[in-house]
Backbone as ProteinMPNN parsed JSONL, in Angstrom:
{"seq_chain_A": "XXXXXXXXXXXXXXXXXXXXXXXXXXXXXXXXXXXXXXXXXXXXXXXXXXXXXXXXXXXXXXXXXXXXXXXXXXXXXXXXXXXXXXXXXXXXXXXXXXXXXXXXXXXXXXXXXXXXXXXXXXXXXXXXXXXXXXXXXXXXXXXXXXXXXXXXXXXXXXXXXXXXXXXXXXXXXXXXXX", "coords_chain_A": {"N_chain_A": [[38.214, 1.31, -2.626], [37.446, 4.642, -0.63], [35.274, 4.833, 2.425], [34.675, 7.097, 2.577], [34.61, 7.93, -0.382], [32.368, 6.063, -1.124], [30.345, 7.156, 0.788], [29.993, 9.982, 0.052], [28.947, 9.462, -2.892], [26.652, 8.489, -2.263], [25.624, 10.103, -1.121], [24.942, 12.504, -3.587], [23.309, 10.641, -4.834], [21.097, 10.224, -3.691], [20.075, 12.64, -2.749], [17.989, 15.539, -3.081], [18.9, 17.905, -5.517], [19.484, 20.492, -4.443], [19.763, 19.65, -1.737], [22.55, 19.507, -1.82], [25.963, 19.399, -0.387], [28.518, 21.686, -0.981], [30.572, 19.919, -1.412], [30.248, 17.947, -2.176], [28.715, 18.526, -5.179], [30.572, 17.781, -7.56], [30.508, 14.723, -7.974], [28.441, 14.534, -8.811], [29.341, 13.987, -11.381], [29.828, 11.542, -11.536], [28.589, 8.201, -13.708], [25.359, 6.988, -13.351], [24.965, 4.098, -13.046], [27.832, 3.852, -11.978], [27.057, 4.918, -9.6], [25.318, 3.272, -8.692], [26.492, 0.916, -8.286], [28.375, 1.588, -6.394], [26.899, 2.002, -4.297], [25.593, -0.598, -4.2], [28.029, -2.163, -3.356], [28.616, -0.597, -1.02], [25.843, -1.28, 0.691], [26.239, -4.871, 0.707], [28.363, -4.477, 1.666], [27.687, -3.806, 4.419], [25.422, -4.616, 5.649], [24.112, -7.554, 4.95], [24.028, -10.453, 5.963], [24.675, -13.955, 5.71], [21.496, -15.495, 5.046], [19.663, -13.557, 5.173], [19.464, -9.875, 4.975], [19.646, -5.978, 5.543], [18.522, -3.415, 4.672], [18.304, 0.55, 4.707], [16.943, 3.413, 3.554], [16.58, 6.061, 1.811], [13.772, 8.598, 1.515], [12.86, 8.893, -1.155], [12.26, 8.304, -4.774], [14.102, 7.216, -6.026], [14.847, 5.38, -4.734], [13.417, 2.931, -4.763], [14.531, 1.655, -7.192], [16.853, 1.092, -6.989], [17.378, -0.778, -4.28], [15.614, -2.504, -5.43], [17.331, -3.309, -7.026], [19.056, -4.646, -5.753], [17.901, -6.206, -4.445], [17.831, -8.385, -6.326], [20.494, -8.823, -7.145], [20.632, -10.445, -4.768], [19.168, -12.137, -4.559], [20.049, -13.84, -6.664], [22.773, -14.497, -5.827], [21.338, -16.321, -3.991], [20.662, -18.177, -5.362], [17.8, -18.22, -6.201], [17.039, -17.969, -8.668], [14.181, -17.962, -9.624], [12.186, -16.968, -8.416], [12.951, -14.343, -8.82], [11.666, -12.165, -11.158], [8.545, -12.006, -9.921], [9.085, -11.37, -7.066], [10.79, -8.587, -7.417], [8.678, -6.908, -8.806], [6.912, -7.209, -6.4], [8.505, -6.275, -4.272], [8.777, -3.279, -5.388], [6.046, -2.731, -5.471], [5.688, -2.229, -2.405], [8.056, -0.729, -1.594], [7.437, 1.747, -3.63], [5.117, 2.089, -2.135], [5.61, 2.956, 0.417], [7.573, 4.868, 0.289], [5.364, 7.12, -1.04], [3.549, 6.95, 0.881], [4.88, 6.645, 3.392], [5.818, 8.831, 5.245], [8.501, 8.838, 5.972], [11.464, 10.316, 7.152], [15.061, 12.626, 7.08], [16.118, 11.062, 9.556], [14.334, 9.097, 9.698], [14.007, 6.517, 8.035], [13.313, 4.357, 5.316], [13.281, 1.096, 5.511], [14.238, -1.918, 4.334], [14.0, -5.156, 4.672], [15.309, -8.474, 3.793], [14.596, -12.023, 3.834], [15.8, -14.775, 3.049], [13.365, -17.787, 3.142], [11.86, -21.246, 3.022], [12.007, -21.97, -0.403], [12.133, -19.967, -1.096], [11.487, -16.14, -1.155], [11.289, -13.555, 1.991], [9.473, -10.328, 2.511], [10.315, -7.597, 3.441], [9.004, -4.412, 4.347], [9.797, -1.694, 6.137], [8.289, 1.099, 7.441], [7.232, 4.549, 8.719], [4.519, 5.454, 8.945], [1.615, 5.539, 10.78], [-1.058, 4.695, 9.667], [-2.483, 2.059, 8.38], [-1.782, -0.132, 4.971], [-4.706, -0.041, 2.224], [-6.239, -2.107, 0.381], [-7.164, -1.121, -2.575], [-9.933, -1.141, -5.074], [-8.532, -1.688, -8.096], [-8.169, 0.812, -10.976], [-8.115, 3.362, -13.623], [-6.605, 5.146, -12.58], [-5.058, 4.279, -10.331], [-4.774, 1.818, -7.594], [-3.712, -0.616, -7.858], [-1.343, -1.623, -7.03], [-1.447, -3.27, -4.437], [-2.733, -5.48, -5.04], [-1.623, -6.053, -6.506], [0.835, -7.162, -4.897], [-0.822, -9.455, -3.882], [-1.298, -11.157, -5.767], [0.907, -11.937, -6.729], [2.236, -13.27, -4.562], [2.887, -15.394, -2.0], [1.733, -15.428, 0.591], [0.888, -12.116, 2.51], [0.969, -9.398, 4.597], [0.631, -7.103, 7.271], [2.698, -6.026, 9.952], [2.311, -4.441, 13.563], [5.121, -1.803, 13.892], [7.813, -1.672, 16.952], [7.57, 1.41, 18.844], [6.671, 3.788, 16.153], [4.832, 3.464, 13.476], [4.529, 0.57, 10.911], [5.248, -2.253, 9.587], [5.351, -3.73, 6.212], [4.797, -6.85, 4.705], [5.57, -9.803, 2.647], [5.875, -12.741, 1.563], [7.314, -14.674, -0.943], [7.444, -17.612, -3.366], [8.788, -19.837, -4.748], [7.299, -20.971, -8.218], [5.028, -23.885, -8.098], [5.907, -27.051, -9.433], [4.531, -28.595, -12.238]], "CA_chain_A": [[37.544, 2.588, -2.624], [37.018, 4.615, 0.69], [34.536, 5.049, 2.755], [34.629, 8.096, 2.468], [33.753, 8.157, -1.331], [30.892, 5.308, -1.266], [28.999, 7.99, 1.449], [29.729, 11.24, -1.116], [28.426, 9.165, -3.897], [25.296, 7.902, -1.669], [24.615, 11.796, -0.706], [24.949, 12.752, -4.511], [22.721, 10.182, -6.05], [19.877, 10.201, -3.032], [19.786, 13.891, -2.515], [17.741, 16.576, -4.66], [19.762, 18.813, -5.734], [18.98, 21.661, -3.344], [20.768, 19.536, -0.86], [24.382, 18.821, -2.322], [26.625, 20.19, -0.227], [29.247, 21.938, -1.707], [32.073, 19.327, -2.057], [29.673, 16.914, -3.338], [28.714, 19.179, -6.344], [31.626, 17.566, -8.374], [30.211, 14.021, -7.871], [27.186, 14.497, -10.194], [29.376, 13.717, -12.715], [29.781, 9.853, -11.154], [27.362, 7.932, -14.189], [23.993, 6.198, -12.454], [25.409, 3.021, -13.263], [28.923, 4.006, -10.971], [26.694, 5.237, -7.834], [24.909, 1.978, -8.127], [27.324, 0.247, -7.896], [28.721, 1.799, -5.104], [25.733, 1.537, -3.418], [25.769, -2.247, -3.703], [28.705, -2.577, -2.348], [27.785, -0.413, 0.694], [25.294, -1.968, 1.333], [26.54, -5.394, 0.595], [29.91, -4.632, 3.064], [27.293, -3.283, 6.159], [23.975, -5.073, 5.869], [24.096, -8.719, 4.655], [24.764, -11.579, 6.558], [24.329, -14.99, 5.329], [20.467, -15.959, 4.525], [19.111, -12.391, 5.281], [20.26, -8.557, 4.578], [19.187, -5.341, 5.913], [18.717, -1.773, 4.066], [17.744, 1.823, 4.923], [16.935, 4.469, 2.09], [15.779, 7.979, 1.835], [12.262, 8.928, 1.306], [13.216, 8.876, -2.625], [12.098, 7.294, -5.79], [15.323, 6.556, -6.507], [14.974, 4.18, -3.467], [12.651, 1.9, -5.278], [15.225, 0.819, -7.967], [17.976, 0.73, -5.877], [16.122, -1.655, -3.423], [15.478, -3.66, -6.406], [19.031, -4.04, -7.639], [19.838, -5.128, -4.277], [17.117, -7.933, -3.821], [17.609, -9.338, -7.144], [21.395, -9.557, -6.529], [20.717, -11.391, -3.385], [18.183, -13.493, -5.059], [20.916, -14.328, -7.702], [23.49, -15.375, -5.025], [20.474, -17.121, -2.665], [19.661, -19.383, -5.883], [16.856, -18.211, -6.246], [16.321, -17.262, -9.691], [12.768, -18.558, -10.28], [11.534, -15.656, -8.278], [13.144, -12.749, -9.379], [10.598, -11.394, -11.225], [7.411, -12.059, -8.85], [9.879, -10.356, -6.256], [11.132, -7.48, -7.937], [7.69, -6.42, -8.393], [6.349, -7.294, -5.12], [8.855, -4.954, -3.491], [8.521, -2.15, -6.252], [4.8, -2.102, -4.852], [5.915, -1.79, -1.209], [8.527, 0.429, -1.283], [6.887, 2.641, -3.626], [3.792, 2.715, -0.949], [6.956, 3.626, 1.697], [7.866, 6.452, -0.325], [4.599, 7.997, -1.147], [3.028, 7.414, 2.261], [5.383, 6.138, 4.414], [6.399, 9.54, 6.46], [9.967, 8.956, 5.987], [12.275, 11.679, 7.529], [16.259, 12.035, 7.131], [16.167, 10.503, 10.515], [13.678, 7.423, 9.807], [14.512, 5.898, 6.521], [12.817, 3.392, 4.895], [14.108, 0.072, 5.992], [13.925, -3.521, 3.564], [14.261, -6.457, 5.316], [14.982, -10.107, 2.842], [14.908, -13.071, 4.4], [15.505, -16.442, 2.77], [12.419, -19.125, 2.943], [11.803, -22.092, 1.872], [11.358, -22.076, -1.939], [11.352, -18.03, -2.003], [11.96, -14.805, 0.079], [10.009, -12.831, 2.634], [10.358, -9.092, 1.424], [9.537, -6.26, 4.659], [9.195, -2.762, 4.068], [9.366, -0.987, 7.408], [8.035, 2.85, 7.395], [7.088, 5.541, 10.305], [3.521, 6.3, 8.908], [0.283, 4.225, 11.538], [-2.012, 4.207, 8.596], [-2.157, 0.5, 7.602], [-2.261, 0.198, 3.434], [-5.721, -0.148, 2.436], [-6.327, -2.557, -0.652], [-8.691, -0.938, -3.126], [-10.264, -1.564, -6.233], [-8.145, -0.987, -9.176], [-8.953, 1.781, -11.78], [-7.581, 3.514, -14.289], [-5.975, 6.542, -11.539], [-4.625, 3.11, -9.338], [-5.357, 1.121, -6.882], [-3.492, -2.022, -8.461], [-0.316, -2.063, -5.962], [-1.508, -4.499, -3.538], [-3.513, -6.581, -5.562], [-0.788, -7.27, -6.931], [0.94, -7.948, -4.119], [-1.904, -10.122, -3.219], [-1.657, -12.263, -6.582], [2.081, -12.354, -6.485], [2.671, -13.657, -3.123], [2.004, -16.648, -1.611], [0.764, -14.556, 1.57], [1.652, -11.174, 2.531], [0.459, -9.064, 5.802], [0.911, -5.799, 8.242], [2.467, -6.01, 11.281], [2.557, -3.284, 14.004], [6.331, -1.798, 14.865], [7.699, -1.623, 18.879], [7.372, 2.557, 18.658], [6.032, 4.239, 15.486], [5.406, 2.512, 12.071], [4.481, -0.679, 10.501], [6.144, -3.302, 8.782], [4.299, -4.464, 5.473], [5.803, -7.977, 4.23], [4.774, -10.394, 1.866], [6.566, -14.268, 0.96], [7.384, -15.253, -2.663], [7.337, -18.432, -3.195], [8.872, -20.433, -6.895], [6.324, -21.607, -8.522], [5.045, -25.14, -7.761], [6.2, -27.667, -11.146], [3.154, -29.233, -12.451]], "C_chain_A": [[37.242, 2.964, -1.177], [35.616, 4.66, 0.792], [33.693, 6.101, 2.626], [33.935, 9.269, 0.547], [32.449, 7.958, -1.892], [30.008, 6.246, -0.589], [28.853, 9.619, 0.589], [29.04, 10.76, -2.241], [26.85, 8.672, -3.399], [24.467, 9.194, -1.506], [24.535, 12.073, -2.045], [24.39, 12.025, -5.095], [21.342, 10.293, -5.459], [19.534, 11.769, -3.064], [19.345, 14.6, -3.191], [18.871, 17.202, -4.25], [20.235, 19.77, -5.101], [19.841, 21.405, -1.825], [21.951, 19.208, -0.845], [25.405, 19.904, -0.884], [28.361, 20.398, -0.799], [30.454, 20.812, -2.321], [31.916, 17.87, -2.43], [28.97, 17.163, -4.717], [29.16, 18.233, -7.61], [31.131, 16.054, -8.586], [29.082, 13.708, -8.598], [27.421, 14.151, -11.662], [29.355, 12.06, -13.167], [28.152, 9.235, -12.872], [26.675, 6.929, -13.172], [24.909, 4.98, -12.26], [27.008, 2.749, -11.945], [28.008, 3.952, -9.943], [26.163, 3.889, -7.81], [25.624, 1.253, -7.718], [28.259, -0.083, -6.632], [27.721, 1.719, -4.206], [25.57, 0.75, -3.024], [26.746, -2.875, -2.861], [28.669, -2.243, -0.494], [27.34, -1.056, 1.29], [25.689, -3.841, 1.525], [28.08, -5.513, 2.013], [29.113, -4.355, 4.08], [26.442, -4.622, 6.331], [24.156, -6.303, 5.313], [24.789, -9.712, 5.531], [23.689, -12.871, 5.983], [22.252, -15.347, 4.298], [19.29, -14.408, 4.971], [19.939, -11.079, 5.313], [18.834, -7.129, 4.693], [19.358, -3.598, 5.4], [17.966, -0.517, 4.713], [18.014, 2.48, 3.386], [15.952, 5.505, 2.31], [14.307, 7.98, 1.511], [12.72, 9.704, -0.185], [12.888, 8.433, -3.59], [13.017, 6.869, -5.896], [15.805, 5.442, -5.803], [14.643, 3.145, -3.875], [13.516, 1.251, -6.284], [16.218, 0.441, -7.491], [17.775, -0.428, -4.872], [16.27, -2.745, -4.46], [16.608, -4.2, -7.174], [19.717, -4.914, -6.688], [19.08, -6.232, -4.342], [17.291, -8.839, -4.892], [19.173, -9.413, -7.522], [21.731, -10.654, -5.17], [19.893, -12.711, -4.065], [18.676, -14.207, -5.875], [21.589, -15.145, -6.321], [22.598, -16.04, -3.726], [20.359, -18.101, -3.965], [18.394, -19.205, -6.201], [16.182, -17.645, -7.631], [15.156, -17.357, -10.145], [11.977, -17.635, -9.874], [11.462, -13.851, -8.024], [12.1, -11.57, -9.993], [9.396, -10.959, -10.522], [8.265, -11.018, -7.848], [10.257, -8.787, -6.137], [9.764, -6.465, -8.037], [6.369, -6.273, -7.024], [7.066, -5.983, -4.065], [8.619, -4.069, -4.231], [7.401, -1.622, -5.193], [4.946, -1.615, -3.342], [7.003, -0.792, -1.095], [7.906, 1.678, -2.065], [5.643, 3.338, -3.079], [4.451, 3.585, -0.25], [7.06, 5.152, 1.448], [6.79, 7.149, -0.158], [3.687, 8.176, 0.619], [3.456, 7.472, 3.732], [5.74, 7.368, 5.604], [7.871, 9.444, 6.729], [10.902, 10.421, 6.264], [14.21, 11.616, 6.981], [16.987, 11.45, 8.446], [15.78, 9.112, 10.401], [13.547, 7.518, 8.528], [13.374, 5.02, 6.411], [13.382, 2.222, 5.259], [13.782, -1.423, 4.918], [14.481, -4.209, 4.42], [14.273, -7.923, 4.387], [15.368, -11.311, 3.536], [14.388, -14.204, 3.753], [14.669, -17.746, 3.528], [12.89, -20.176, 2.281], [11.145, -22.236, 0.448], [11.137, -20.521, -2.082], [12.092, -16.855, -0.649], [10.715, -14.134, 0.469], [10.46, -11.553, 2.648], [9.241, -8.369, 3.017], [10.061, -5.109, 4.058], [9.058, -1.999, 5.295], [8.969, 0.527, 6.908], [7.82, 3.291, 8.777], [5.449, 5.718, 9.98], [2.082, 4.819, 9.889], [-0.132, 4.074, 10.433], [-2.116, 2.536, 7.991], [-2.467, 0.469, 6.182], [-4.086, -0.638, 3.547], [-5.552, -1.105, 0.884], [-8.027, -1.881, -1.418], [-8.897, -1.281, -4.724], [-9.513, -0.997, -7.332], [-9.004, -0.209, -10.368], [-7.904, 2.374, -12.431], [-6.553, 4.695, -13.784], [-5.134, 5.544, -10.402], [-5.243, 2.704, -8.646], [-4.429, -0.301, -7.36], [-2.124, -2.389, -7.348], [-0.444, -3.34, -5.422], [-1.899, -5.714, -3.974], [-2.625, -7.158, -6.317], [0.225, -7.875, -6.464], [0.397, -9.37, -3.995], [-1.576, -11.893, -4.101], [-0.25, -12.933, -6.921], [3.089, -13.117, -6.014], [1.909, -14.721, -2.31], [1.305, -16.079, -0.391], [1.392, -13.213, 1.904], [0.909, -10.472, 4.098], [1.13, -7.533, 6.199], [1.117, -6.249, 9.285], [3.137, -4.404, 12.091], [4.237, -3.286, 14.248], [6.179, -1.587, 16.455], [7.942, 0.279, 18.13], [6.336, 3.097, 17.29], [6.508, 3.045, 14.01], [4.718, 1.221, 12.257], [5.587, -1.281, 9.729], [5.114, -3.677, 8.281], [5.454, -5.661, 5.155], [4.898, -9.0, 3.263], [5.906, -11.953, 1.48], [6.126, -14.601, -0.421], [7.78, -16.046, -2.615], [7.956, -18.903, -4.632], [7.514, -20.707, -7.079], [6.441, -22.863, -8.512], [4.974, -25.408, -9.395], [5.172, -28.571, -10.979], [3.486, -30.717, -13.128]], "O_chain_A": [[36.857, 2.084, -0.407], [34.82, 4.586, -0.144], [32.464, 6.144, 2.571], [33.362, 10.334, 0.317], [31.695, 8.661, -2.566], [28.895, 6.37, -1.1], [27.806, 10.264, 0.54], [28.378, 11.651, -2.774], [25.967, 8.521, -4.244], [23.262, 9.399, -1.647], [23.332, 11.822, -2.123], [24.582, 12.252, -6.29], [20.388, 10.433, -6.224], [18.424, 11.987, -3.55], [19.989, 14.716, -4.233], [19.561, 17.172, -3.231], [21.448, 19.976, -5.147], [20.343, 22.231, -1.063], [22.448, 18.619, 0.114], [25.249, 21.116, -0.74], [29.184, 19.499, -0.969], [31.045, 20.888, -3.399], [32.706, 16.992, -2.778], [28.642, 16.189, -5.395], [28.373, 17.939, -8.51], [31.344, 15.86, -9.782], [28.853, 12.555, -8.962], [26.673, 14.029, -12.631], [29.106, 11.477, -14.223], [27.06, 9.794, -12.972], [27.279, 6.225, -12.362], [25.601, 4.945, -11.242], [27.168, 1.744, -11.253], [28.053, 2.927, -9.264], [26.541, 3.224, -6.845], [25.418, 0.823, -6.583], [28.688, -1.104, -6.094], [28.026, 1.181, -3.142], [25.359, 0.634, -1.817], [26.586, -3.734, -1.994], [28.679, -2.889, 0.554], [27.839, -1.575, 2.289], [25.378, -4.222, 2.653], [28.475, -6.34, 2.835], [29.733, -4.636, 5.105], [26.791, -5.543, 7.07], [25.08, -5.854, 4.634], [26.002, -9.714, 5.742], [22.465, -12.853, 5.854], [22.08, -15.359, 3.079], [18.071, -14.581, 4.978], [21.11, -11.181, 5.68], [17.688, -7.139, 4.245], [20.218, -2.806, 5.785], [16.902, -0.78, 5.272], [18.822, 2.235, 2.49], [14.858, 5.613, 2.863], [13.87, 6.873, 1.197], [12.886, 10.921, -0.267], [13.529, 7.389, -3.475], [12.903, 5.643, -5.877], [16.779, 4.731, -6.052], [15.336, 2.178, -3.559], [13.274, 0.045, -6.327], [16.496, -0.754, -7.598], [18.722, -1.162, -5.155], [16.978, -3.739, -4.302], [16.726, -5.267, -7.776], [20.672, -5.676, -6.839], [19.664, -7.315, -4.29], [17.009, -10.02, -4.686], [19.291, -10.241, -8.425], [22.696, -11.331, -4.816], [20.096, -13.923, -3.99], [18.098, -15.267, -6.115], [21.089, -16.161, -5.84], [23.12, -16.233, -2.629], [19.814, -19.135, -3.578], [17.798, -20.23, -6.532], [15.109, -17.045, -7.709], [14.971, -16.786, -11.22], [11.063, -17.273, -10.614], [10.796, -12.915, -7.581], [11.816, -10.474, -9.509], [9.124, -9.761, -10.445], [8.006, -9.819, -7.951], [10.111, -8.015, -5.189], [9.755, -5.386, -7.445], [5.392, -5.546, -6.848], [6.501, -5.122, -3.391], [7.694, -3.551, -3.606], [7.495, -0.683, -4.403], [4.321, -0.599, -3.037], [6.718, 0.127, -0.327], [7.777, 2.696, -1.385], [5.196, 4.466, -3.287], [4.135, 4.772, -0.17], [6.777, 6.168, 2.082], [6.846, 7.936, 0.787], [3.367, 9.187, 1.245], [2.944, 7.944, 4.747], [5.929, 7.003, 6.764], [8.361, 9.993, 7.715], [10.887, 11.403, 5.522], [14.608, 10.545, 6.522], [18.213, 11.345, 8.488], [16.445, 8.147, 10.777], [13.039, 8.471, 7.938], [12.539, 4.933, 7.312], [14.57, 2.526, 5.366], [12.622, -1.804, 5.079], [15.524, -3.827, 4.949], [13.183, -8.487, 4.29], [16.559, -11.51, 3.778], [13.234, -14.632, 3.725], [15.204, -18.526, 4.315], [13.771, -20.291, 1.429], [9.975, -22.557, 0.24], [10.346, -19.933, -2.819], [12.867, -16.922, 0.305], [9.635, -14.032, -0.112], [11.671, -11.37, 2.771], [8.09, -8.56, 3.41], [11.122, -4.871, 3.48], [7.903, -1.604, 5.452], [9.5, 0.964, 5.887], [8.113, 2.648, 9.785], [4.917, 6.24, 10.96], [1.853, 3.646, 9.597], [0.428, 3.127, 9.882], [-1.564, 2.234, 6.933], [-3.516, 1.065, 5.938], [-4.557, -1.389, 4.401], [-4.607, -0.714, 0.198], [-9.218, -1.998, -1.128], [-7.967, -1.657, -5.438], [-9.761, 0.177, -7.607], [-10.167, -0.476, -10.671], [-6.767, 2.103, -12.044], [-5.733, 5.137, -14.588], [-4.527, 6.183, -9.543], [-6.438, 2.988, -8.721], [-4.975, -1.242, -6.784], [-2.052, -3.541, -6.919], [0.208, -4.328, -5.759], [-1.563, -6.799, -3.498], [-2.626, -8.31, -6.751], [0.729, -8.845, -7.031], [1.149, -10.345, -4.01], [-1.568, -13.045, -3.667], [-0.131, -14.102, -7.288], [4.162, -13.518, -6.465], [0.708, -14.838, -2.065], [0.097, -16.314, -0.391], [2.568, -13.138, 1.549], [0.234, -11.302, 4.706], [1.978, -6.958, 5.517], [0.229, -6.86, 9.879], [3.943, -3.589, 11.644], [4.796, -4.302, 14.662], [5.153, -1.414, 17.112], [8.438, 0.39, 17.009], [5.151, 2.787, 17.418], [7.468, 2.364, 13.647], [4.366, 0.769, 13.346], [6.634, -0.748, 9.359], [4.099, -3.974, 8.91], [6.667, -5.508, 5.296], [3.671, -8.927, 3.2], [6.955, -11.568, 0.964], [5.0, -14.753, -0.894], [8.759, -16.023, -1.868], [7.573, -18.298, -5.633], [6.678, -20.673, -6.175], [7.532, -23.36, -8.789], [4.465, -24.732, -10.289], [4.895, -29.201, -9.958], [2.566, -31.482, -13.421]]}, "name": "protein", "num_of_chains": 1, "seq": "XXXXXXXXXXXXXXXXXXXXXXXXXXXXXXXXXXXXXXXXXXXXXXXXXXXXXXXXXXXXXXXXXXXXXXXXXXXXXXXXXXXXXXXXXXXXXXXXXXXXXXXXXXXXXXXXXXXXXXXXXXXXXXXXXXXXXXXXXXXXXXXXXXXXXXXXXXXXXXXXXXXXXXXXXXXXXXXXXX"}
């Protein structure tokens, strides 16, 4: 498949609508299941090398599952199936922070970062926005994101970027056998 189709099918599944341009129109008919796919491989042929792999994504919901198809194919071929789930929802909560607060432009993307640990993966969410997340008391309107980060993750943290932005990250760990 070219190149040339994987980036028409990447503009046609990230893009509202409003921004198709014309001679990606026709590409809406691709099902979800196709663009993902192509997606994976994208990313899979640019961004992956060995025991870590590197993504950008739109200031999108559609970022957050996408993201998550990606880490829990990596977490398949790392071995790591014990913390797929813990994972999957650990990033959910960080990229969907990214999205809603992150300041993402079609210049500065969202960025994931996975890097294989011992016994688990360390999951970064880069964004553009200073604000550092705030952990607050869950309620029935939210608040539960981080905390469940928090209870997820064997430790997790903020660090500043070199220019604008943080990096949130957090390490998942298997669970220790009793």
């Amino acid at each position: 498949m070219s190149d040339a189709l994987m980036d028409s099918a990447w503009i046609a599944v990230m893009l509202p609508p409003r921004c198709y341009p014309p001679r990606v129109i026709t590409l809406m008919s691709i099902p979800e299941q196709l663009a993902t796919t192509l997606l994976r491989m994208k990313s899979d042929a640019t961004l992956s090398k060995g025991d870590s792999a590197v993504s950008r994504w739109p200031h999108n919901t559609r970022s957050v599952g996408l993201a998550r198809a990606e880490l829990s194919d990596l977490l398949i071929k790392w071995d790591l199936s014990t913390v797929v789930d813990e994972a999957l929802v650990v990033l959910s909560e960080l990229v969907t922070n990214a999205v809603k607060h992150g300041r993402a432009t079609a210049e500065r993307e969202i960025e994931t970062r996975y890097s294989r640990v011992a016994d688990g993966v360390r999951i970064e969410v880069r964004d553009w926005a200073e604000e550092r997340p705030v952990v607050r008391v869950p309620s029935d309107t939210g608040g539960w994101g981080l905390c469940l980060v928090g209870e997820l993750s064997a430790r997790w943290g903020v660090d500043e970027r070199a220019g604008a932005g943080k990096s949130v990250w957090a390490v998942v760990t298997a669970p220790e056998e009793s």
